[in-house]
PDB file of C-alpha atoms in Angstrom:
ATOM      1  CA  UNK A   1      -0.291  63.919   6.484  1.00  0.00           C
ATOM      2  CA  UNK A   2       0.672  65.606  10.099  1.00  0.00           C
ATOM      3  CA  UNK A   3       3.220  62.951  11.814  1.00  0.00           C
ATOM      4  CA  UNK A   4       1.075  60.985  14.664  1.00  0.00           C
ATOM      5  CA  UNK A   5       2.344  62.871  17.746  1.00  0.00           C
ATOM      6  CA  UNK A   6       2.849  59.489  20.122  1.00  0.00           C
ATOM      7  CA  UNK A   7       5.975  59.474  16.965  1.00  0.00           C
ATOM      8  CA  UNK A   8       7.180  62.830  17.617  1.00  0.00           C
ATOM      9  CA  UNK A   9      10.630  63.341  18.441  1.00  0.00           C
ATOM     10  CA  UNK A  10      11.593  67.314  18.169  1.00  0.00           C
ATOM     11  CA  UNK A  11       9.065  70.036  19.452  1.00  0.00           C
ATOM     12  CA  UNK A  12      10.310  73.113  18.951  1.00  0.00           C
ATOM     13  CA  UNK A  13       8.983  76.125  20.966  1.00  0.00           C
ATOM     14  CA  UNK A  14       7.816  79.259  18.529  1.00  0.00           C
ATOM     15  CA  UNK A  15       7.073  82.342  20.344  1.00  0.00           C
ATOM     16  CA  UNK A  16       3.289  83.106  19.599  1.00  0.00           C
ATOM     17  CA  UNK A  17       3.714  86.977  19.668  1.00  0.00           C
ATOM     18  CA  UNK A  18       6.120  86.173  16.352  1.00  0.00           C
ATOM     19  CA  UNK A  19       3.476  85.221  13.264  1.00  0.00           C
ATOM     20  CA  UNK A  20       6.433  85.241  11.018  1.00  0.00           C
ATOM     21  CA  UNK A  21       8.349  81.917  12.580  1.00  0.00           C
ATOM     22  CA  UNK A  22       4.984  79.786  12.503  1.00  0.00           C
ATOM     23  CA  UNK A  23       4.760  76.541  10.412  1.00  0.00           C
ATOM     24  CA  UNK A  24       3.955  76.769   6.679  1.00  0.00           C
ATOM     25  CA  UNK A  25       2.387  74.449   4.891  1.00  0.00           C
ATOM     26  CA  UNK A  26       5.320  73.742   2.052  1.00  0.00           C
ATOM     27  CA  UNK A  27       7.939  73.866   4.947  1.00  0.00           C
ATOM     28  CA  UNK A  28       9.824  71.337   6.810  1.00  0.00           C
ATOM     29  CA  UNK A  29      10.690  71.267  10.474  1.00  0.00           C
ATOM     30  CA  UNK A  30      10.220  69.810  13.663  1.00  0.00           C
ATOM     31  CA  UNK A  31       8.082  66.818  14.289  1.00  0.00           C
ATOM     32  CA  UNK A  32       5.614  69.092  16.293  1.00  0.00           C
ATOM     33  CA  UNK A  33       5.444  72.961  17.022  1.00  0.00           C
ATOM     34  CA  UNK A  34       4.443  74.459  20.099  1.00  0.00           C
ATOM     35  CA  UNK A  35       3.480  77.941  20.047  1.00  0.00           C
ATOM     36  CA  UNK A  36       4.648  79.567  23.024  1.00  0.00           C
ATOM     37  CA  UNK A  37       1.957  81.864  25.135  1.00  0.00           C
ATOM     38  CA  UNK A  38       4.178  81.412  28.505  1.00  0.00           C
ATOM     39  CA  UNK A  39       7.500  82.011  28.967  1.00  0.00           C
ATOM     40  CA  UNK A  40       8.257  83.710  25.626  1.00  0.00           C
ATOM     41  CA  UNK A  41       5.821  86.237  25.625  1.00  0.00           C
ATOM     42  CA  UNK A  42       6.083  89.128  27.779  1.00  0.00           C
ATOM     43  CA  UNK A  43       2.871  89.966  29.983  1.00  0.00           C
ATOM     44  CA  UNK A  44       2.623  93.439  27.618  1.00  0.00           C
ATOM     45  CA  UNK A  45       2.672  91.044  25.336  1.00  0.00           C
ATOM     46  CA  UNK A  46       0.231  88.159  25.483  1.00  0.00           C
ATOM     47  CA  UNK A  47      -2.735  89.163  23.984  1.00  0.00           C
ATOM     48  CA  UNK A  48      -0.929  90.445  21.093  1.00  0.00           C
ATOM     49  CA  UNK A  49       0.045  87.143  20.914  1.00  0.00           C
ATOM     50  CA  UNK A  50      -3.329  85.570  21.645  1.00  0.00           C
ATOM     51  CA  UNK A  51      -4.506  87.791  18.713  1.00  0.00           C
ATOM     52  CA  UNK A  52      -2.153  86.291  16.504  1.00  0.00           C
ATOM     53  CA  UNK A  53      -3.102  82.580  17.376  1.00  0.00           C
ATOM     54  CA  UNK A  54      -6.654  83.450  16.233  1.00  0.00           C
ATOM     55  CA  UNK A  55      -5.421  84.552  12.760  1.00  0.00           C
ATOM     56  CA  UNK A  56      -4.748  81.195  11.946  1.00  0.00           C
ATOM     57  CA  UNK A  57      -6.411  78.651   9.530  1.00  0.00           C
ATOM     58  CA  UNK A  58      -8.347  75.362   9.782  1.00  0.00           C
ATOM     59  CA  UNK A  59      -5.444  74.826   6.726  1.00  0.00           C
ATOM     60  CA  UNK A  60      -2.562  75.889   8.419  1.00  0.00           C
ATOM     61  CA  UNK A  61      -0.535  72.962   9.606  1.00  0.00           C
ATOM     62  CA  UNK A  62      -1.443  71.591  13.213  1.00  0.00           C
ATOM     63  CA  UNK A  63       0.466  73.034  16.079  1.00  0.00           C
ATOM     64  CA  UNK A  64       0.484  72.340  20.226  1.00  0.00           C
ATOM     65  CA  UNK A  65       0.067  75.457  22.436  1.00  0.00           C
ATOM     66  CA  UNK A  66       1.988  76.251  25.135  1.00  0.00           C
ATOM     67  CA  UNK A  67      -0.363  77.781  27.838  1.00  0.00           C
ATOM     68  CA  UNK A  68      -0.144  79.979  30.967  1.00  0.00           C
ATOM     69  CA  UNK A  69       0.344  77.787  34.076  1.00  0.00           C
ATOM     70  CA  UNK A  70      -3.212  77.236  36.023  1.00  0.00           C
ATOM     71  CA  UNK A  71      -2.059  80.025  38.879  1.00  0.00           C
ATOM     72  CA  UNK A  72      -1.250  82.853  36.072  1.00  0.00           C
ATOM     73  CA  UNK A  73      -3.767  85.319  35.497  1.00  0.00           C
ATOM     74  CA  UNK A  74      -3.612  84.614  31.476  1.00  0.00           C
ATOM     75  CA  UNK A  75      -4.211  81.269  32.089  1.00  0.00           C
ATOM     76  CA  UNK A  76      -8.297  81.346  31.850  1.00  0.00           C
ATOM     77  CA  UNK A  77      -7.993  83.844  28.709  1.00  0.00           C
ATOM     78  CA  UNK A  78      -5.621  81.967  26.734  1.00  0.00           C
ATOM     79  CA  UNK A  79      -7.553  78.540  27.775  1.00  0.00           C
ATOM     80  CA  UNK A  80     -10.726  80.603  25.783  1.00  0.00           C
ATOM     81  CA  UNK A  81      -9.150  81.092  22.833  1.00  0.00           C
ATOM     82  CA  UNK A  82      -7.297  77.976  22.440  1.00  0.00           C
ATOM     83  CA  UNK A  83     -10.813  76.519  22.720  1.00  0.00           C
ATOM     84  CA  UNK A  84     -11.926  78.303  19.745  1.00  0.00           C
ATOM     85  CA  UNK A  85      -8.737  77.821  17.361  1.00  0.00           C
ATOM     86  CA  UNK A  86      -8.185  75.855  14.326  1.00  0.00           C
ATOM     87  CA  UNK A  87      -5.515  73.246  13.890  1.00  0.00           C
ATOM     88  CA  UNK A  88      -4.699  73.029  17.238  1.00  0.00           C
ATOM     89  CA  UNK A  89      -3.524  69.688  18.294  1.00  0.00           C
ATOM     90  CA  UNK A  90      -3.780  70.329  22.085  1.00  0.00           C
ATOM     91  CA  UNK A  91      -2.111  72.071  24.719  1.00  0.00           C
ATOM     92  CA  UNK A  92       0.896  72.001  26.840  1.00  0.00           C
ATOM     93  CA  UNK A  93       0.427  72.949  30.865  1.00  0.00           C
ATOM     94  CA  UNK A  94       3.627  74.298  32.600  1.00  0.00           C
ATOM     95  CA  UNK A  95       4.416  73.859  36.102  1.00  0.00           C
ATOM     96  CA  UNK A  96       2.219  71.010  36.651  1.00  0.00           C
ATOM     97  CA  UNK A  97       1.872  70.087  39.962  1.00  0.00           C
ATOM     98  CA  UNK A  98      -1.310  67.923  40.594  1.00  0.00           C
ATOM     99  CA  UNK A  99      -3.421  65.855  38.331  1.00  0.00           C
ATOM    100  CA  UNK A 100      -6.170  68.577  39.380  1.00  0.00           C
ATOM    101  CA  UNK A 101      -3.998  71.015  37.040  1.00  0.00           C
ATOM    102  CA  UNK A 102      -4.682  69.079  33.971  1.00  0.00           C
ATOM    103  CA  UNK A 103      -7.957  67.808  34.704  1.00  0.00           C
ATOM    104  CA  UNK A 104      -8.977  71.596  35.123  1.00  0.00           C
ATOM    105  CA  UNK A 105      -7.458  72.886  32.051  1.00  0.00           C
ATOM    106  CA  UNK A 106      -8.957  69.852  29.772  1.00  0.00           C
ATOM    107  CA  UNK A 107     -12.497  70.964  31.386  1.00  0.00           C
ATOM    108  CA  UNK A 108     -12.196  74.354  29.541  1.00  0.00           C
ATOM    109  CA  UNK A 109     -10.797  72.536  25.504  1.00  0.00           C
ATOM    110  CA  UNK A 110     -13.018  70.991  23.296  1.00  0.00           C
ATOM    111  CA  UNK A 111     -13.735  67.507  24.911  1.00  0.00           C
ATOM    112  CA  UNK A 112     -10.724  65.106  23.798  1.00  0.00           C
ATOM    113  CA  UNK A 113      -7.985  67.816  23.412  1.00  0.00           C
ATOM    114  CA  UNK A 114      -5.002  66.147  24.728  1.00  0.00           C
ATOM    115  CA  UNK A 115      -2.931  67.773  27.435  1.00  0.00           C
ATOM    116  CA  UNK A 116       1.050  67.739  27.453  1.00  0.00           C
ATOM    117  CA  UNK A 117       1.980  68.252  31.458  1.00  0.00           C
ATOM    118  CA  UNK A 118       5.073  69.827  31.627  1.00  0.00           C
ATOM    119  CA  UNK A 119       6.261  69.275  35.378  1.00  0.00           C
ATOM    120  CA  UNK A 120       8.993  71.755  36.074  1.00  0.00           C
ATOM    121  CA  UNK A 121       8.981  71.821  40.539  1.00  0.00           C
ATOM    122  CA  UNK A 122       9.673  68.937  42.861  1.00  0.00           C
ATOM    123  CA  UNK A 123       5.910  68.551  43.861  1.00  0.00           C
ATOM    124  CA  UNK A 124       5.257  68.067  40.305  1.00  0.00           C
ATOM    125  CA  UNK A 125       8.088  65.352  40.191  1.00  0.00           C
ATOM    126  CA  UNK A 126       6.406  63.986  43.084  1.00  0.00           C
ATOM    127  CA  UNK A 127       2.966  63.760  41.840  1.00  0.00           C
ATOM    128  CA  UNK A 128       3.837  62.369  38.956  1.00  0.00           C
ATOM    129  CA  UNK A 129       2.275  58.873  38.487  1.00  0.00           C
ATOM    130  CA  UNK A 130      -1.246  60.979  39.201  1.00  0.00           C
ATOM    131  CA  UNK A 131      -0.588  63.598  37.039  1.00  0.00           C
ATOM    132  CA  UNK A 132       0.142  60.866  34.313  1.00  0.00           C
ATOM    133  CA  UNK A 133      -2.748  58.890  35.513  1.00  0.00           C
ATOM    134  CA  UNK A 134      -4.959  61.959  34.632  1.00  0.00           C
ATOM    135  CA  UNK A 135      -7.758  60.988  31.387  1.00  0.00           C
ATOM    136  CA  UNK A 136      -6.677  64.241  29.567  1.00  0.00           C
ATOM    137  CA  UNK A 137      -2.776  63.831  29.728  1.00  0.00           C
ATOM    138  CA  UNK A 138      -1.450  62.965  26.158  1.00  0.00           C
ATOM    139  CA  UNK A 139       2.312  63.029  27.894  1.00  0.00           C
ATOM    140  CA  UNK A 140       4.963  64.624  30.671  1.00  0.00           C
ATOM    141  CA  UNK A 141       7.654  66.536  29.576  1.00  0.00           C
ATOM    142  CA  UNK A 142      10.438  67.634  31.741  1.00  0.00           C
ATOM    143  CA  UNK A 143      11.076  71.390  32.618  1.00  0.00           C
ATOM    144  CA  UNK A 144      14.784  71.393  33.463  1.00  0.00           C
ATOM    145  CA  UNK A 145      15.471  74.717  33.103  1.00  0.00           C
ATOM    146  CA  UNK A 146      12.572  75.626  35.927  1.00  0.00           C
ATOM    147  CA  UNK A 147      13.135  72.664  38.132  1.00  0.00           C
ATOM    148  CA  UNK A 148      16.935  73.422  38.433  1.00  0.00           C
ATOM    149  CA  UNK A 149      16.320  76.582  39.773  1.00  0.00           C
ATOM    150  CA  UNK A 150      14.107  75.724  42.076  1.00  0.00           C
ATOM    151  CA  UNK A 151      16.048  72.517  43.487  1.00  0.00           C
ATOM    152  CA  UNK A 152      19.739  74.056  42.830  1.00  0.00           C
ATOM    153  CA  UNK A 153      20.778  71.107  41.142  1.00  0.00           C
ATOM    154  CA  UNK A 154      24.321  70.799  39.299  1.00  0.00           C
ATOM    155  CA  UNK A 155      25.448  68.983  36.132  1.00  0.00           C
ATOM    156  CA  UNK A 156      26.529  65.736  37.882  1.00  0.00           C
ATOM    157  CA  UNK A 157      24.267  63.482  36.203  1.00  0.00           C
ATOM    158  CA  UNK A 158      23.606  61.096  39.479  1.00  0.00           C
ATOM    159  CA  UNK A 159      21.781  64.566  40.782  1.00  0.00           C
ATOM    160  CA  UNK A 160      19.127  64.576  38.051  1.00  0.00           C
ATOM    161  CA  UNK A 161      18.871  60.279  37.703  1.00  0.00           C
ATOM    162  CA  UNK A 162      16.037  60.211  40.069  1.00  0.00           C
ATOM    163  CA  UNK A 163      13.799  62.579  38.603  1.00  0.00           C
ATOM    164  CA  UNK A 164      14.301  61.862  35.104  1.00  0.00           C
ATOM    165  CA  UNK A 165      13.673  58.368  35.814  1.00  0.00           C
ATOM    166  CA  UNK A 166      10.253  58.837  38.216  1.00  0.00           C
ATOM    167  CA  UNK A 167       9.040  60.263  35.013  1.00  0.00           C
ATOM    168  CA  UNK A 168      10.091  57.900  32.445  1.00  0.00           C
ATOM    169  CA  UNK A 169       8.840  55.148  34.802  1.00  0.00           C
ATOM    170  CA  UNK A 170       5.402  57.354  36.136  1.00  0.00           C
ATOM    171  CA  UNK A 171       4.602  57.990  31.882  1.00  0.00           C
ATOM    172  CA  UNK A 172       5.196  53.887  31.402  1.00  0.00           C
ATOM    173  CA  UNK A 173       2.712  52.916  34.879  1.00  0.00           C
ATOM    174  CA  UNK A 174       0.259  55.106  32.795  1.00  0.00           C
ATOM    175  CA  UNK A 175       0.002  53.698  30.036  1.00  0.00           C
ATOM    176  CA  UNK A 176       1.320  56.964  28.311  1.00  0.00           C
ATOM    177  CA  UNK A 177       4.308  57.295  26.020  1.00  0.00           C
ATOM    178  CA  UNK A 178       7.986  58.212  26.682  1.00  0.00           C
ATOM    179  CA  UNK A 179       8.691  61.465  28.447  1.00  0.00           C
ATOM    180  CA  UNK A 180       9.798  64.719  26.590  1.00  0.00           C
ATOM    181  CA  UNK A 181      12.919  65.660  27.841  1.00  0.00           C
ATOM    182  CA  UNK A 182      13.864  69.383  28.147  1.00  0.00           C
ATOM    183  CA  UNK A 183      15.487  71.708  25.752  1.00  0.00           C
ATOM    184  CA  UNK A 184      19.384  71.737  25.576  1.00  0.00           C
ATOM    185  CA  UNK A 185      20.776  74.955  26.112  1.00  0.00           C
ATOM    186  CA  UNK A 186      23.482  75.275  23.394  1.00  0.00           C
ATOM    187  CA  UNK A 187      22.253  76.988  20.094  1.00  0.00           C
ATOM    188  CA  UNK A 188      25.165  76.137  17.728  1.00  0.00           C
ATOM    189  CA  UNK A 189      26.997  72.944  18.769  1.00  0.00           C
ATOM    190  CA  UNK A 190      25.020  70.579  17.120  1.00  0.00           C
ATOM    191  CA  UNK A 191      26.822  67.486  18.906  1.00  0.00           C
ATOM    192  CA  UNK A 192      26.672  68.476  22.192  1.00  0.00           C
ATOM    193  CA  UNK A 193      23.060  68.666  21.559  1.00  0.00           C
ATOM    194  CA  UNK A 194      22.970  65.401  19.493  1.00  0.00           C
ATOM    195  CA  UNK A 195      25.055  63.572  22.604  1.00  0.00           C
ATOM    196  CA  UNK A 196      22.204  65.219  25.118  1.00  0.00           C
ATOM    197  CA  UNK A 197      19.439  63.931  23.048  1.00  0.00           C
ATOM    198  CA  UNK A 198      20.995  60.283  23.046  1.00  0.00           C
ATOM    199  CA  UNK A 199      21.827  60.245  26.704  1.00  0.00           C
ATOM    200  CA  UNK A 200      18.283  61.325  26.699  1.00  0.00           C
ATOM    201  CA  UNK A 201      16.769  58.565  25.019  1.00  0.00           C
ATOM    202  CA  UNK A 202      19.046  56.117  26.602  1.00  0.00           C
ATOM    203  CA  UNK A 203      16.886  57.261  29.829  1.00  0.00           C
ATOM    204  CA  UNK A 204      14.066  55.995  28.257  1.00  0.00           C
ATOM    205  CA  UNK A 205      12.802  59.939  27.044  1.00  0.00           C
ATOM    206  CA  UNK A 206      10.986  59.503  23.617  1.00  0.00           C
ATOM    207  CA  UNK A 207      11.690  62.962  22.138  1.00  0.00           C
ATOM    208  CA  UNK A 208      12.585  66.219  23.329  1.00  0.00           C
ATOM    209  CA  UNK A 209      11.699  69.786  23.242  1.00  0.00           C
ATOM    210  CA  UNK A 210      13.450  72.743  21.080  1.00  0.00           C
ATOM    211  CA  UNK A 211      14.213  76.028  21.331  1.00  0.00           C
ATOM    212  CA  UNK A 212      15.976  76.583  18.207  1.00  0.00           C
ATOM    213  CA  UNK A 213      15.446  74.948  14.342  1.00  0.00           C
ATOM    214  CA  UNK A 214      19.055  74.422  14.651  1.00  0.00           C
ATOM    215  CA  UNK A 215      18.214  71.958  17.541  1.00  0.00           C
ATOM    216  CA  UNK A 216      15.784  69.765  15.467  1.00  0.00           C
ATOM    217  CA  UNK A 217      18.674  67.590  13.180  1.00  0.00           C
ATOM    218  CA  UNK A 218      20.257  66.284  16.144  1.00  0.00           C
ATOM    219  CA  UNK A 219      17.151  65.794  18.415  1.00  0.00           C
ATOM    220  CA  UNK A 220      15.320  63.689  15.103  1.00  0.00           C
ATOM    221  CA  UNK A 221      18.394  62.025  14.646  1.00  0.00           C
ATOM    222  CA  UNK A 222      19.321  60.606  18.429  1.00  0.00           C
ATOM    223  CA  UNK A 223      15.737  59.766  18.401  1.00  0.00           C
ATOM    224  CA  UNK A 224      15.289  57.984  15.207  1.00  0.00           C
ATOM    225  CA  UNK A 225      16.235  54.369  15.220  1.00  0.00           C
ATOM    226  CA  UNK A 226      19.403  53.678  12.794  1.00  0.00           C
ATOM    227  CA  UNK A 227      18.615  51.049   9.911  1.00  0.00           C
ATOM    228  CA  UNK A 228      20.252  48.441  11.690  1.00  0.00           C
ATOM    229  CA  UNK A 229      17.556  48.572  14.429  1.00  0.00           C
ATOM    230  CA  UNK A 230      14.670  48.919  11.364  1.00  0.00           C
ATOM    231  CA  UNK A 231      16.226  45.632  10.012  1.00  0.00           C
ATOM    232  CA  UNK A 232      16.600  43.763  12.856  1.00  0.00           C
ATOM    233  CA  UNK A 233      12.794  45.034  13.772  1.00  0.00           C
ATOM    234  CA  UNK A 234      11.833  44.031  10.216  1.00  0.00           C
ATOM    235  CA  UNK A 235      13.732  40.364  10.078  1.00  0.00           C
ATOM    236  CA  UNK A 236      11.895  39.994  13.579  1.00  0.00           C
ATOM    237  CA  UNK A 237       7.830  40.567  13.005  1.00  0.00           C
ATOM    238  CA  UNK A 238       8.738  37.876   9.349  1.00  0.00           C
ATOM    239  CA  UNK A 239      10.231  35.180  11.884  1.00  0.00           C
ATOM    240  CA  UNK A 240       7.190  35.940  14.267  1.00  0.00           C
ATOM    241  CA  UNK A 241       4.870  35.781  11.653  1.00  0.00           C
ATOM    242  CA  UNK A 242       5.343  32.695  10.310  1.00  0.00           C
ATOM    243  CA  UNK A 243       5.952  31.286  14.188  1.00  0.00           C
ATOM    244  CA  UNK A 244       2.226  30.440  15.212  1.00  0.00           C
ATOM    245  CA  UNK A 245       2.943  32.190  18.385  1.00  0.00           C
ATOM    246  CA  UNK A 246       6.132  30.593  19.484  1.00  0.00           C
ATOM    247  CA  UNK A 247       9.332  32.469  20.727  1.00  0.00           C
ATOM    248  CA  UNK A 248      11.843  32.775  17.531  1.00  0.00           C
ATOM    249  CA  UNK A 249      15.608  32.835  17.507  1.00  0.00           C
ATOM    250  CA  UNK A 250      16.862  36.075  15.200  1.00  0.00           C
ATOM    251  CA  UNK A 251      20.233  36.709  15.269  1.00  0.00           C
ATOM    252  CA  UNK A 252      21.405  34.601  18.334  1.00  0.00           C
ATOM    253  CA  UNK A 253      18.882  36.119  20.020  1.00  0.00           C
ATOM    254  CA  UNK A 254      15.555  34.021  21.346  1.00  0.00           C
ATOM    255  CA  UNK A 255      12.820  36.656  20.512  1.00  0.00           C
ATOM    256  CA  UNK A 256      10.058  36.954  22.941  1.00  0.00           C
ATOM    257  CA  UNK A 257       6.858  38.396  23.653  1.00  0.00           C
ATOM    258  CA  UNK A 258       8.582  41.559  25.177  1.00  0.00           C
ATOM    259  CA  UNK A 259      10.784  41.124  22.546  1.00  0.00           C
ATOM    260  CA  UNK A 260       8.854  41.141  19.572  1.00  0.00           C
ATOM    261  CA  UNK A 261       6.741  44.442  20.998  1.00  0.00           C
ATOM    262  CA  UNK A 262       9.881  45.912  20.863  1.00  0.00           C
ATOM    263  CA  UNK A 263      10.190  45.210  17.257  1.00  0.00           C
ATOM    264  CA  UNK A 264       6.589  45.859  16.557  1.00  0.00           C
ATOM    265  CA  UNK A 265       6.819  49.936  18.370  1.00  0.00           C
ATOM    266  CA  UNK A 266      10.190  50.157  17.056  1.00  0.00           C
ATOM    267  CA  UNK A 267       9.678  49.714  13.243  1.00  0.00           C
ATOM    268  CA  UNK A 268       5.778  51.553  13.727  1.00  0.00           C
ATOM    269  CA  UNK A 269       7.383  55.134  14.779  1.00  0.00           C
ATOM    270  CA  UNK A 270      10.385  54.372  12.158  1.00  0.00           C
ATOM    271  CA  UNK A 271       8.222  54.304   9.365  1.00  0.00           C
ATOM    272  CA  UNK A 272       5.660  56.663  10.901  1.00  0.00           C
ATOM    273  CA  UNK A 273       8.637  59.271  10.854  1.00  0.00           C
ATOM    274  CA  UNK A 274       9.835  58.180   7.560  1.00  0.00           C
ATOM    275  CA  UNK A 275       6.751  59.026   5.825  1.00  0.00           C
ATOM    276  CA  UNK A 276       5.782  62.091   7.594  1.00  0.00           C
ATOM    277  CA  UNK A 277       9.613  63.498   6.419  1.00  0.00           C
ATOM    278  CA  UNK A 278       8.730  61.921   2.686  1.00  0.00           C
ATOM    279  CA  UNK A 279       5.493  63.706   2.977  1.00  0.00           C
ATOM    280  CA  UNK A 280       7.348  67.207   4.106  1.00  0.00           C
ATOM    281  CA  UNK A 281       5.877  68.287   7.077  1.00  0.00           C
TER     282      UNK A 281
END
């Protein structure tokens, strides 16, 4: 059974023009795959790669797909096939700017396809509350690599604190899930991208996105709770439970409602991920 994507902690970006890197059935991975239309395609290449999308399966294992942004000419055309496709779990939108972006692209899916808004420019950062607020919008994720270009923005982390949290705290007034935090750039040290991912979730991000398999250890794992936190979660909802209602005191710690919500989301994606890894997807 396909892990419930509000648990998903590593998306990993697959180029759509490569057939040979998509998911497999018997194979184990990320949490969730995007397959990339945008920015690793070339334009020779996109409907080559549009063409390969349509090859696949209603049994081939449930994927995201990374569109064209809503001012690309490819945008439209990819929007029709995606429409049509198999095992597609919904979209994600770069360089989205306005709730208008999203609502426009979930006017031309299936009705109900969830939309990922990946806001990657500093009118996007400002817009975000509406673009969260938007029916269609499953989540935001964060394009870092985009929005640093465009803002010039350095590695001192008190230059990237405000945007990081507008979206952690625009995603929350929306009733959405966690942010998706961008991709770390280093392929082959695994704990710089591990300490990324934490700082990451520390921020109040909820997963992040991929570009490499080597990437997806160290994202699951910063993003996983540790069985001390599945314990405490566990030795929580048994107090609650046999509370009536009343605050509890677990560990030295009085356990309210905030509290025990905690416990209850907490131990929900733990065991969500835990069986979707059993399960091997």
């Amino acid at each position: 059974m396909p892990l419930d994507p509000r648990h998903a902690r590593s998306w990993l970006f697959t180029p759509a023009d490569r057939p040979e890197r998509y998911p497999r059935r018997d194979g184990q991975g990320a949490d969730a795959v995007i397959l990339d239309l945008e920015d690793a395609v070339a334009p020779a290449d996109k409907r080559q790669a549009r063409e390969n999308l349509c090859r696949r399966g209603s049994d081939d294992p449930p994927v995201w797909v990374r569109i064209n942004d809503r001012t690309s000419e490819h945008w439209r055309d990819d929007l029709a096939e995606v429409a049509l496709l198999p095992a597609v779990t919904g979209v994600m939108l770069p360089k989205a700017e306005r709730a208008d972006d999203v609502a426009a692209t979930a006017a031309l899916l299936p009705g109900g396809m969830p939309v990922i808004a990946l806001v990657e420019t500093s009118l996007g950062i400002e817009n975000a509350y509406g673009i969260a607020s938007e029916p269609a919008t499953f989540a935001l994720a964060f394009g870092v690599a985009d929005f640093r270009r465009e803002t010039g923005l350095g590695e001192a982390p008190e230059a990237w604190a405000y945007p990081r949290t507008r979206l952690v705290i625009a995603s929350r007034a929306a009733g959405l899930r966690g942010p998706i935090d961008g991709p770390a750039m280093q392929l082959d040290d695994v704990a710089a991208v591990r300490s990324e991912a934490t700082r990451g979730r520390a921020g109040g991000f909820t997963g992040k996105l991929c570009i490499h398999p080597s990437q997806i250890t160290p994202v699951n794992a910063a993003y996983s709770p540790i069985p001390e936190q599945v314990d405490w979660a566990r030795r929580v909802l048994e107090q609650a439970a046999r509370s009536d209602g009343a605050a509890v005191r677990v560990d030295g710690e009085m356990i309210d409602r905030p509290r025990l919500e905690h416990a209850r989301d907490l131990l929900e994606s733990a065991v969500a991920q835990s069986d979707a890894e059993s399960a091997g997807t």
